[in-house]
Amino acid sequence: MGTGRDGLLPAGRGRAAGVAALVLASALLLAGCTGDEGDGPAAGPATPTGAASDGSTAGTGSGTGSGTSSKDPAAPATTPGSGATQGGSDGGSDGGSGGDTDDDAPGAEAPSPDTPSDAPASEVPFPGDTKADTHDASADAALTVTDVRVGAHDGYDRVVFELDGAGTPGWHVAYTDDPREEGSGDAVHLDGDAALEVFLTGTGYPQDTRVPEYSGPNPVRTAATDEIEEVVYGGVFEGRTSAFLGVDEKAPFRVYALEDPARVVVDVRAG
């Protein structure tokens, strides 16, 4: 490329060279701004869709349930004791009026307490004592005893009083040294060395409750039981129904209610 005598490029060519230099400088500047950052923080993984902040899994997929999976275990079932009212079966089908109640086996509604760590697994303490047990009937109770069943089970004997009518029954169950009939006051003679009297409250006369009263065998006996010798049914008098259990000794007992149908269960430790 030729130059003028003064050593400079011609005017047109000088302007073109200046533009080219400006373009080259701009390109170098842009290259320096878009290079790899190197020491910048690496991008973390994206949070998965549906993940809850507390660690539970949201129900975004198909299936049933509340939509989240909780880590908390379900609450344990309540263990019935004195005064407890439980729904469901008393262990099986009806054993018949006055008959053995092997089918009235203990179920989930009346579990035994946990075995103490210092006792063998086969030696579970009976969850009862010899103290009087009382529970109030509901205010609207108007019930009649329709069946009395006695049966033997592993570690205890059971008496079931089935009722029909309105409301829920109450009871007063206690050992007595002088069992007597309601109303007449006559002595009740029982087989066995101890008497456990049962008063079911919230009951009424059949003409008032419109429910036929139990009229089966009386006393109720079975050769299968170890502790209970017999049950004498006393009937209803002034709002409560009486029954008397002749037992071999003052053994621990427990009382509780079941529903559908209404029942009052008395278990007496045996063996």
PDB file of C-alpha atoms in Angstrom:
ATOM      1  CA  MET A   1       0.000   0.000   0.000  1.00  0.00           C
ATOM      2  CA  GLY A   2       1.459   3.348  -0.977  1.00  0.00           C
ATOM      3  CA  THR A   3       1.749   6.396   1.242  1.00  0.00           C
ATOM      4  CA  GLY A   4       1.876  10.039   0.539  1.00  0.00           C
ATOM      5  CA  ARG A   5       4.988  12.015   0.716  1.00  0.00           C
ATOM      6  CA  ASP A   6       4.164  13.079   4.225  1.00  0.00           C
ATOM      7  CA  GLY A   7       4.154   9.374   5.328  1.00  0.00           C
ATOM      8  CA  LEU A   8       0.377   9.179   5.854  1.00  0.00           C
ATOM      9  CA  LEU A   9      -2.249   7.024   4.155  1.00  0.00           C
ATOM     10  CA  PRO A  10      -4.519   8.659   1.795  1.00  0.00           C
ATOM     11  CA  ALA A  11      -7.616  10.086   3.513  1.00  0.00           C
ATOM     12  CA  GLY A  12     -10.090   7.433   2.255  1.00  0.00           C
ATOM     13  CA  ARG A  13      -7.866   4.570   3.126  1.00  0.00           C
ATOM     14  CA  GLY A  14      -7.092   6.009   6.578  1.00  0.00           C
ATOM     15  CA  ARG A  15     -10.712   6.135   7.498  1.00  0.00           C
ATOM     16  CA  ALA A  16     -11.210   2.495   6.431  1.00  0.00           C
ATOM     17  CA  ALA A  17      -8.267   1.352   8.501  1.00  0.00           C
ATOM     18  CA  GLY A  18      -9.636   3.182  11.556  1.00  0.00           C
ATOM     19  CA  VAL A  19     -12.998   1.468  11.259  1.00  0.00           C
ATOM     20  CA  ALA A  20     -11.308  -1.939  10.954  1.00  0.00           C
ATOM     21  CA  ALA A  21      -9.263  -1.289  14.084  1.00  0.00           C
ATOM     22  CA  LEU A  22     -12.385  -0.274  16.007  1.00  0.00           C
ATOM     23  CA  VAL A  23     -14.209  -3.442  14.970  1.00  0.00           C
ATOM     24  CA  LEU A  24     -11.227  -5.586  16.027  1.00  0.00           C
ATOM     25  CA  ALA A  25     -11.036  -3.895  19.433  1.00  0.00           C
ATOM     26  CA  SER A  26     -14.762  -4.411  20.014  1.00  0.00           C
ATOM     27  CA  ALA A  27     -14.477  -8.097  19.142  1.00  0.00           C
ATOM     28  CA  LEU A  28     -11.635  -8.585  21.615  1.00  0.00           C
ATOM     29  CA  LEU A  29     -13.611  -6.833  24.355  1.00  0.00           C
ATOM     30  CA  LEU A  30     -16.677  -9.040  23.801  1.00  0.00           C
ATOM     31  CA  ALA A  31     -14.543 -12.196  23.863  1.00  0.00           C
ATOM     32  CA  GLY A  32     -13.190 -11.266  27.286  1.00  0.00           C
ATOM     33  CA  CYS A  33     -16.725 -10.744  28.741  1.00  0.00           C
ATOM     34  CA  THR A  34     -18.213 -14.056  27.576  1.00  0.00           C
ATOM     35  CA  GLY A  35     -15.510 -16.466  28.748  1.00  0.00           C
ATOM     36  CA  ASP A  36     -15.898 -19.250  31.397  1.00  0.00           C
ATOM     37  CA  GLU A  37     -16.345 -17.910  34.973  1.00  0.00           C
ATOM     38  CA  GLY A  38     -14.423 -20.874  36.408  1.00  0.00           C
ATOM     39  CA  ASP A  39     -14.687 -20.242  40.123  1.00  0.00           C
ATOM     40  CA  GLY A  40     -18.432 -19.461  40.213  1.00  0.00           C
ATOM     41  CA  PRO A  41     -20.844 -21.700  42.271  1.00  0.00           C
ATOM     42  CA  ALA A  42     -22.188 -24.727  40.463  1.00  0.00           C
ATOM     43  CA  ALA A  43     -25.933 -24.791  39.983  1.00  0.00           C
ATOM     44  CA  GLY A  44     -27.662 -27.214  42.409  1.00  0.00           C
ATOM     45  CA  PRO A  45     -30.247 -29.803  41.389  1.00  0.00           C
ATOM     46  CA  ALA A  46     -33.774 -28.548  41.033  1.00  0.00           C
ATOM     47  CA  THR A  47     -36.220 -29.394  43.855  1.00  0.00           C
ATOM     48  CA  PRO A  48     -38.371 -32.355  42.721  1.00  0.00           C
ATOM     49  CA  THR A  49     -41.987 -31.586  42.085  1.00  0.00           C
ATOM     50  CA  GLY A  50     -44.268 -32.547  44.976  1.00  0.00           C
ATOM     51  CA  ALA A  51     -41.615 -32.763  47.720  1.00  0.00           C
ATOM     52  CA  ALA A  52     -42.878 -31.274  50.999  1.00  0.00           C
ATOM     53  CA  SER A  53     -40.642 -29.199  53.235  1.00  0.00           C
ATOM     54  CA  ASP A  54     -41.125 -31.512  56.240  1.00  0.00           C
ATOM     55  CA  GLY A  55     -39.902 -34.621  54.432  1.00  0.00           C
ATOM     56  CA  SER A  56     -43.294 -36.102  53.741  1.00  0.00           C
ATOM     57  CA  THR A  57     -44.146 -37.134  50.222  1.00  0.00           C
ATOM     58  CA  ALA A  58     -46.946 -35.256  48.545  1.00  0.00           C
ATOM     59  CA  GLY A  59     -49.558 -37.342  46.825  1.00  0.00           C
ATOM     60  CA  THR A  60     -49.001 -36.267  43.231  1.00  0.00           C
ATOM     61  CA  GLY A  61     -49.409 -39.715  41.736  1.00  0.00           C
ATOM     62  CA  SER A  62     -52.383 -42.006  41.455  1.00  0.00           C
ATOM     63  CA  GLY A  63     -53.878 -43.938  44.334  1.00  0.00           C
ATOM     64  CA  THR A  64     -55.941 -43.318  47.444  1.00  0.00           C
ATOM     65  CA  GLY A  65     -55.186 -41.556  50.678  1.00  0.00           C
ATOM     66  CA  SER A  66     -54.909 -38.028  52.007  1.00  0.00           C
ATOM     67  CA  GLY A  67     -52.222 -36.955  49.544  1.00  0.00           C
ATOM     68  CA  THR A  68     -49.281 -36.949  51.969  1.00  0.00           C
ATOM     69  CA  SER A  69     -47.324 -39.690  53.673  1.00  0.00           C
ATOM     70  CA  SER A  70     -46.836 -38.882  57.368  1.00  0.00           C
ATOM     71  CA  LYS A  71     -44.017 -40.237  59.491  1.00  0.00           C
ATOM     72  CA  ASP A  72     -46.113 -40.251  62.661  1.00  0.00           C
ATOM     73  CA  PRO A  73     -47.431 -43.717  63.659  1.00  0.00           C
ATOM     74  CA  ALA A  74     -51.108 -44.253  64.256  1.00  0.00           C
ATOM     75  CA  ALA A  75     -52.377 -43.753  67.813  1.00  0.00           C
ATOM     76  CA  PRO A  76     -52.742 -46.979  69.783  1.00  0.00           C
ATOM     77  CA  ALA A  77     -56.158 -48.317  70.556  1.00  0.00           C
ATOM     78  CA  THR A  78     -57.562 -47.548  73.925  1.00  0.00           C
ATOM     79  CA  THR A  79     -57.486 -50.389  76.440  1.00  0.00           C
ATOM     80  CA  PRO A  80     -60.910 -50.849  78.087  1.00  0.00           C
ATOM     81  CA  GLY A  81     -61.189 -50.762  81.812  1.00  0.00           C
ATOM     82  CA  SER A  82     -63.874 -50.139  84.352  1.00  0.00           C
ATOM     83  CA  GLY A  83     -66.523 -47.930  82.853  1.00  0.00           C
ATOM     84  CA  ALA A  84     -65.348 -48.367  79.288  1.00  0.00           C
ATOM     85  CA  THR A  85     -67.924 -48.712  76.546  1.00  0.00           C
ATOM     86  CA  GLN A  86     -66.677 -50.465  73.436  1.00  0.00           C
ATOM     87  CA  GLY A  87     -68.259 -51.174  70.100  1.00  0.00           C
ATOM     88  CA  GLY A  88     -68.220 -54.427  68.204  1.00  0.00           C
ATOM     89  CA  SER A  89     -68.396 -58.059  69.160  1.00  0.00           C
ATOM     90  CA  ASP A  90     -67.778 -59.617  72.568  1.00  0.00           C
ATOM     91  CA  GLY A  91     -65.767 -62.270  70.784  1.00  0.00           C
ATOM     92  CA  GLY A  92     -68.153 -64.227  68.636  1.00  0.00           C
ATOM     93  CA  SER A  93     -71.653 -65.485  68.084  1.00  0.00           C
ATOM     94  CA  ASP A  94     -74.305 -66.013  70.726  1.00  0.00           C
ATOM     95  CA  GLY A  95     -73.748 -69.089  72.829  1.00  0.00           C
ATOM     96  CA  GLY A  96     -77.465 -69.446  73.564  1.00  0.00           C
ATOM     97  CA  SER A  97     -79.549 -68.466  76.572  1.00  0.00           C
ATOM     98  CA  GLY A  98     -77.845 -69.744  79.681  1.00  0.00           C
ATOM     99  CA  GLY A  99     -75.404 -71.816  77.644  1.00  0.00           C
ATOM    100  CA  ASP A 100     -71.628 -71.893  77.471  1.00  0.00           C
ATOM    101  CA  THR A 101     -70.081 -68.814  75.897  1.00  0.00           C
ATOM    102  CA  ASP A 102     -66.931 -70.241  74.398  1.00  0.00           C
ATOM    103  CA  ASP A 103     -67.749 -68.073  71.367  1.00  0.00           C
ATOM    104  CA  ASP A 104     -67.783 -64.966  73.595  1.00  0.00           C
ATOM    105  CA  ALA A 105     -63.988 -64.978  73.502  1.00  0.00           C
ATOM    106  CA  PRO A 106     -62.064 -61.821  74.357  1.00  0.00           C
ATOM    107  CA  GLY A 107     -61.318 -59.760  71.278  1.00  0.00           C
ATOM    108  CA  ALA A 108     -59.604 -56.477  70.484  1.00  0.00           C
ATOM    109  CA  GLU A 109     -62.125 -54.624  72.639  1.00  0.00           C
ATOM    110  CA  ALA A 110     -60.708 -56.105  75.846  1.00  0.00           C
ATOM    111  CA  PRO A 111     -56.980 -56.755  75.470  1.00  0.00           C
ATOM    112  CA  SER A 112     -54.782 -57.706  78.377  1.00  0.00           C
ATOM    113  CA  PRO A 113     -52.097 -55.220  79.416  1.00  0.00           C
ATOM    114  CA  ASP A 114     -48.536 -55.517  78.194  1.00  0.00           C
ATOM    115  CA  THR A 115     -46.457 -58.224  79.799  1.00  0.00           C
ATOM    116  CA  PRO A 116     -44.028 -56.791  82.384  1.00  0.00           C
ATOM    117  CA  SER A 117     -40.374 -57.174  81.444  1.00  0.00           C
ATOM    118  CA  ASP A 118     -39.687 -59.297  84.543  1.00  0.00           C
ATOM    119  CA  ALA A 119     -42.438 -61.838  83.824  1.00  0.00           C
ATOM    120  CA  PRO A 120     -42.552 -64.636  81.250  1.00  0.00           C
ATOM    121  CA  ALA A 121     -44.658 -63.887  78.186  1.00  0.00           C
ATOM    122  CA  SER A 122     -47.155 -66.582  79.215  1.00  0.00           C
ATOM    123  CA  GLU A 123     -47.800 -64.973  82.620  1.00  0.00           C
ATOM    124  CA  VAL A 124     -49.819 -61.842  81.801  1.00  0.00           C
ATOM    125  CA  PRO A 125     -51.390 -60.297  84.926  1.00  0.00           C
ATOM    126  CA  PHE A 126     -55.193 -60.222  85.000  1.00  0.00           C
ATOM    127  CA  PRO A 127     -56.311 -56.585  84.523  1.00  0.00           C
ATOM    128  CA  GLY A 128     -58.665 -56.393  87.507  1.00  0.00           C
ATOM    129  CA  ASP A 129     -58.941 -56.416  91.288  1.00  0.00           C
ATOM    130  CA  THR A 130     -61.460 -57.200  94.053  1.00  0.00           C
ATOM    131  CA  LYS A 131     -62.684 -53.616  94.585  1.00  0.00           C
ATOM    132  CA  ALA A 132     -66.249 -52.554  93.828  1.00  0.00           C
ATOM    133  CA  ASP A 133     -66.773 -51.342  90.251  1.00  0.00           C
ATOM    134  CA  THR A 134     -69.417 -48.692  89.477  1.00  0.00           C
ATOM    135  CA  HIS A 135     -70.428 -46.975  86.238  1.00  0.00           C
ATOM    136  CA  ASP A 136     -73.432 -44.698  85.593  1.00  0.00           C
ATOM    137  CA  ALA A 137     -76.105 -45.421  83.013  1.00  0.00           C
ATOM    138  CA  SER A 138     -76.994 -42.806  80.414  1.00  0.00           C
ATOM    139  CA  ALA A 139     -79.772 -40.379  81.344  1.00  0.00           C
ATOM    140  CA  ASP A 140     -82.114 -41.837  78.715  1.00  0.00           C
ATOM    141  CA  ALA A 141     -81.481 -45.496  79.592  1.00  0.00           C
ATOM    142  CA  ALA A 142     -84.532 -47.765  79.555  1.00  0.00           C
ATOM    143  CA  LEU A 143     -83.202 -51.288  79.058  1.00  0.00           C
ATOM    144  CA  THR A 144     -84.157 -54.873  79.793  1.00  0.00           C
ATOM    145  CA  VAL A 145     -81.882 -57.910  80.157  1.00  0.00           C
ATOM    146  CA  THR A 146     -82.667 -60.351  77.353  1.00  0.00           C
ATOM    147  CA  ASP A 147     -79.968 -62.990  77.803  1.00  0.00           C
ATOM    148  CA  VAL A 148     -77.450 -64.281  80.351  1.00  0.00           C
ATOM    149  CA  ARG A 149     -74.459 -66.312  79.161  1.00  0.00           C
ATOM    150  CA  VAL A 150     -71.634 -67.987  81.074  1.00  0.00           C
ATOM    151  CA  GLY A 151     -68.417 -69.387  79.634  1.00  0.00           C
ATOM    152  CA  ALA A 152     -64.820 -70.352  80.351  1.00  0.00           C
ATOM    153  CA  HIS A 153     -61.761 -68.760  78.759  1.00  0.00           C
ATOM    154  CA  ASP A 154     -58.012 -69.014  79.183  1.00  0.00           C
ATOM    155  CA  GLY A 155     -57.303 -67.487  82.598  1.00  0.00           C
ATOM    156  CA  TYR A 156     -60.797 -66.264  83.456  1.00  0.00           C
ATOM    157  CA  ASP A 157     -64.513 -67.054  83.428  1.00  0.00           C
ATOM    158  CA  ARG A 158     -66.982 -64.697  81.761  1.00  0.00           C
ATOM    159  CA  VAL A 159     -70.601 -63.697  82.297  1.00  0.00           C
ATOM    160  CA  VAL A 160     -72.372 -61.661  79.609  1.00  0.00           C
ATOM    161  CA  PHE A 161     -75.610 -59.786  80.293  1.00  0.00           C
ATOM    162  CA  GLU A 162     -77.212 -58.794  76.998  1.00  0.00           C
ATOM    163  CA  LEU A 163     -79.743 -55.954  76.993  1.00  0.00           C
ATOM    164  CA  ASP A 164     -82.154 -54.276  74.609  1.00  0.00           C
ATOM    165  CA  GLY A 165     -83.923 -50.938  74.701  1.00  0.00           C
ATOM    166  CA  ALA A 166     -82.820 -47.302  74.810  1.00  0.00           C
ATOM    167  CA  GLY A 167     -79.604 -45.765  76.140  1.00  0.00           C
ATOM    168  CA  THR A 168     -76.541 -47.395  77.665  1.00  0.00           C
ATOM    169  CA  PRO A 169     -76.469 -49.405  80.909  1.00  0.00           C
ATOM    170  CA  GLY A 170     -74.616 -48.723  84.126  1.00  0.00           C
ATOM    171  CA  TRP A 171     -73.609 -51.109  86.897  1.00  0.00           C
ATOM    172  CA  HIS A 172     -72.459 -51.665  90.440  1.00  0.00           C
ATOM    173  CA  VAL A 173     -70.516 -54.907  90.932  1.00  0.00           C
ATOM    174  CA  ALA A 174     -69.003 -55.891  94.295  1.00  0.00           C
ATOM    175  CA  TYR A 175     -68.356 -58.817  96.594  1.00  0.00           C
ATOM    176  CA  THR A 176     -70.826 -59.228  99.428  1.00  0.00           C
ATOM    177  CA  ASP A 177     -70.996 -61.452 102.493  1.00  0.00           C
ATOM    178  CA  ASP A 178     -74.805 -61.295 102.574  1.00  0.00           C
ATOM    179  CA  PRO A 179     -76.427 -61.554  99.132  1.00  0.00           C
ATOM    180  CA  ARG A 180     -80.164 -60.767  99.230  1.00  0.00           C
ATOM    181  CA  GLU A 181     -82.956 -60.431  96.718  1.00  0.00           C
ATOM    182  CA  GLU A 182     -84.130 -56.965  95.755  1.00  0.00           C
ATOM    183  CA  GLY A 183     -87.537 -56.089  97.195  1.00  0.00           C
ATOM    184  CA  SER A 184     -88.157 -59.126  99.400  1.00  0.00           C
ATOM    185  CA  GLY A 185     -84.793 -59.049 101.143  1.00  0.00           C
ATOM    186  CA  ASP A 186     -84.661 -62.843 101.127  1.00  0.00           C
ATOM    187  CA  ALA A 187     -81.212 -64.445 101.329  1.00  0.00           C
ATOM    188  CA  VAL A 188     -79.761 -65.725  98.067  1.00  0.00           C
ATOM    189  CA  HIS A 189     -78.093 -69.108  98.474  1.00  0.00           C
ATOM    190  CA  LEU A 190     -75.208 -69.692  96.083  1.00  0.00           C
ATOM    191  CA  ASP A 191     -72.743 -72.453  95.341  1.00  0.00           C
ATOM    192  CA  GLY A 192     -69.159 -71.413  96.057  1.00  0.00           C
ATOM    193  CA  ASP A 193     -67.350 -69.703  98.911  1.00  0.00           C
ATOM    194  CA  ALA A 194     -67.885 -66.089  97.780  1.00  0.00           C
ATOM    195  CA  ALA A 195     -70.711 -64.032  96.278  1.00  0.00           C
ATOM    196  CA  LEU A 196     -70.274 -61.350  93.619  1.00  0.00           C
ATOM    197  CA  GLU A 197     -73.434 -59.251  93.271  1.00  0.00           C
ATOM    198  CA  VAL A 198     -74.226 -57.448  90.032  1.00  0.00           C
ATOM    199  CA  PHE A 199     -76.678 -54.556  89.798  1.00  0.00           C
ATOM    200  CA  LEU A 200     -77.368 -53.272  86.276  1.00  0.00           C
ATOM    201  CA  THR A 201     -78.729 -49.722  86.316  1.00  0.00           C
ATOM    202  CA  GLY A 202     -80.762 -47.920  83.679  1.00  0.00           C
ATOM    203  CA  THR A 203     -83.090 -50.916  83.372  1.00  0.00           C
ATOM    204  CA  GLY A 204     -86.877 -51.041  83.573  1.00  0.00           C
ATOM    205  CA  TYR A 205     -89.851 -53.375  83.658  1.00  0.00           C
ATOM    206  CA  PRO A 206     -90.683 -55.077  80.351  1.00  0.00           C
ATOM    207  CA  GLN A 207     -94.044 -53.295  80.146  1.00  0.00           C
ATOM    208  CA  ASP A 208     -92.184 -49.979  80.230  1.00  0.00           C
ATOM    209  CA  THR A 209     -89.260 -50.797  77.938  1.00  0.00           C
ATOM    210  CA  ARG A 210     -91.409 -52.971  75.641  1.00  0.00           C
ATOM    211  CA  VAL A 211     -88.603 -55.543  75.596  1.00  0.00           C
ATOM    212  CA  PRO A 212     -89.189 -59.160  76.752  1.00  0.00           C
ATOM    213  CA  GLU A 213     -87.094 -60.026  79.819  1.00  0.00           C
ATOM    214  CA  TYR A 214     -84.708 -62.969  80.090  1.00  0.00           C
ATOM    215  CA  SER A 215     -86.613 -66.139  80.952  1.00  0.00           C
ATOM    216  CA  GLY A 216     -83.977 -68.823  80.386  1.00  0.00           C
ATOM    217  CA  PRO A 217     -82.387 -71.242  82.862  1.00  0.00           C
ATOM    218  CA  ASN A 218     -82.035 -69.878  86.387  1.00  0.00           C
ATOM    219  CA  PRO A 219     -79.589 -70.428  87.959  1.00  0.00           C
ATOM    220  CA  VAL A 220     -77.225 -70.526  84.989  1.00  0.00           C
ATOM    221  CA  ARG A 221     -74.513 -73.166  85.321  1.00  0.00           C
ATOM    222  CA  THR A 222     -71.832 -74.763  83.154  1.00  0.00           C
ATOM    223  CA  ALA A 223     -69.287 -77.442  83.956  1.00  0.00           C
ATOM    224  CA  ALA A 224     -66.664 -75.679  81.834  1.00  0.00           C
ATOM    225  CA  THR A 225     -65.916 -72.815  84.237  1.00  0.00           C
ATOM    226  CA  ASP A 226     -63.191 -72.979  86.893  1.00  0.00           C
ATOM    227  CA  GLU A 227     -64.095 -70.062  89.173  1.00  0.00           C
ATOM    228  CA  ILE A 228     -67.785 -69.281  88.619  1.00  0.00           C
ATOM    229  CA  GLU A 229     -70.048 -71.999  90.024  1.00  0.00           C
ATOM    230  CA  GLU A 230     -73.384 -70.465  89.024  1.00  0.00           C
ATOM    231  CA  VAL A 231     -75.247 -67.251  88.214  1.00  0.00           C
ATOM    232  CA  VAL A 232     -78.599 -66.515  89.852  1.00  0.00           C
ATOM    233  CA  TYR A 233     -80.684 -63.986  87.925  1.00  0.00           C
ATOM    234  CA  GLY A 234     -82.747 -61.787  90.262  1.00  0.00           C
ATOM    235  CA  GLY A 235     -84.732 -59.685  87.790  1.00  0.00           C
ATOM    236  CA  VAL A 236     -85.566 -55.981  87.748  1.00  0.00           C
ATOM    237  CA  PHE A 237     -86.699 -53.886  90.718  1.00  0.00           C
ATOM    238  CA  GLU A 238     -87.081 -50.103  90.830  1.00  0.00           C
ATOM    239  CA  GLY A 239     -84.780 -49.258  87.946  1.00  0.00           C
ATOM    240  CA  ARG A 240     -82.041 -51.838  88.387  1.00  0.00           C
ATOM    241  CA  THR A 241     -81.603 -55.519  87.599  1.00  0.00           C
ATOM    242  CA  SER A 242     -79.836 -57.864  89.995  1.00  0.00           C
ATOM    243  CA  ALA A 243     -77.798 -61.017  89.497  1.00  0.00           C
ATOM    244  CA  PHE A 244     -75.516 -62.960  91.821  1.00  0.00           C
ATOM    245  CA  LEU A 245     -72.395 -64.926  90.928  1.00  0.00           C
ATOM    246  CA  GLY A 246     -71.366 -67.809  93.152  1.00  0.00           C
ATOM    247  CA  VAL A 247     -67.556 -68.091  92.931  1.00  0.00           C
ATOM    248  CA  ASP A 248     -64.937 -70.284  94.576  1.00  0.00           C
ATOM    249  CA  GLU A 249     -63.093 -67.337  96.154  1.00  0.00           C
ATOM    250  CA  LYS A 250     -62.906 -63.545  96.103  1.00  0.00           C
ATOM    251  CA  ALA A 251     -60.920 -63.467  92.884  1.00  0.00           C
ATOM    252  CA  PRO A 252     -60.080 -60.283  90.935  1.00  0.00           C
ATOM    253  CA  PHE A 253     -62.696 -59.228  88.384  1.00  0.00           C
ATOM    254  CA  ARG A 254     -63.269 -56.570  85.735  1.00  0.00           C
ATOM    255  CA  VAL A 255     -66.434 -55.052  84.247  1.00  0.00           C
ATOM    256  CA  TYR A 256     -67.016 -53.212  80.983  1.00  0.00           C
ATOM    257  CA  ALA A 257     -69.729 -52.565  78.404  1.00  0.00           C
ATOM    258  CA  LEU A 258     -70.021 -53.488  74.743  1.00  0.00           C
ATOM    259  CA  GLU A 259     -72.320 -52.103  72.069  1.00  0.00           C
ATOM    260  CA  ASP A 260     -74.409 -53.452  69.177  1.00  0.00           C
ATOM    261  CA  PRO A 261     -76.050 -55.126  70.985  1.00  0.00           C
ATOM    262  CA  ALA A 262     -75.701 -53.581  74.445  1.00  0.00           C
ATOM    263  CA  ARG A 263     -73.902 -55.913  76.854  1.00  0.00           C
ATOM    264  CA  VAL A 264     -72.313 -55.741  80.280  1.00  0.00           C
ATOM    265  CA  VAL A 265     -69.407 -58.174  80.647  1.00  0.00           C
ATOM    266  CA  VAL A 266     -68.045 -59.478  83.954  1.00  0.00           C
ATOM    267  CA  ASP A 267     -64.752 -61.394  83.818  1.00  0.00           C
ATOM    268  CA  VAL A 268     -63.526 -63.233  86.931  1.00  0.00           C
ATOM    269  CA  ARG A 269     -59.957 -64.483  87.112  1.00  0.00           C
ATOM    270  CA  ALA A 270     -59.660 -68.265  87.183  1.00  0.00           C
ATOM    271  CA  GLY A 271     -56.825 -70.662  87.879  1.00  0.00           C
TER     272      GLY A 271
END
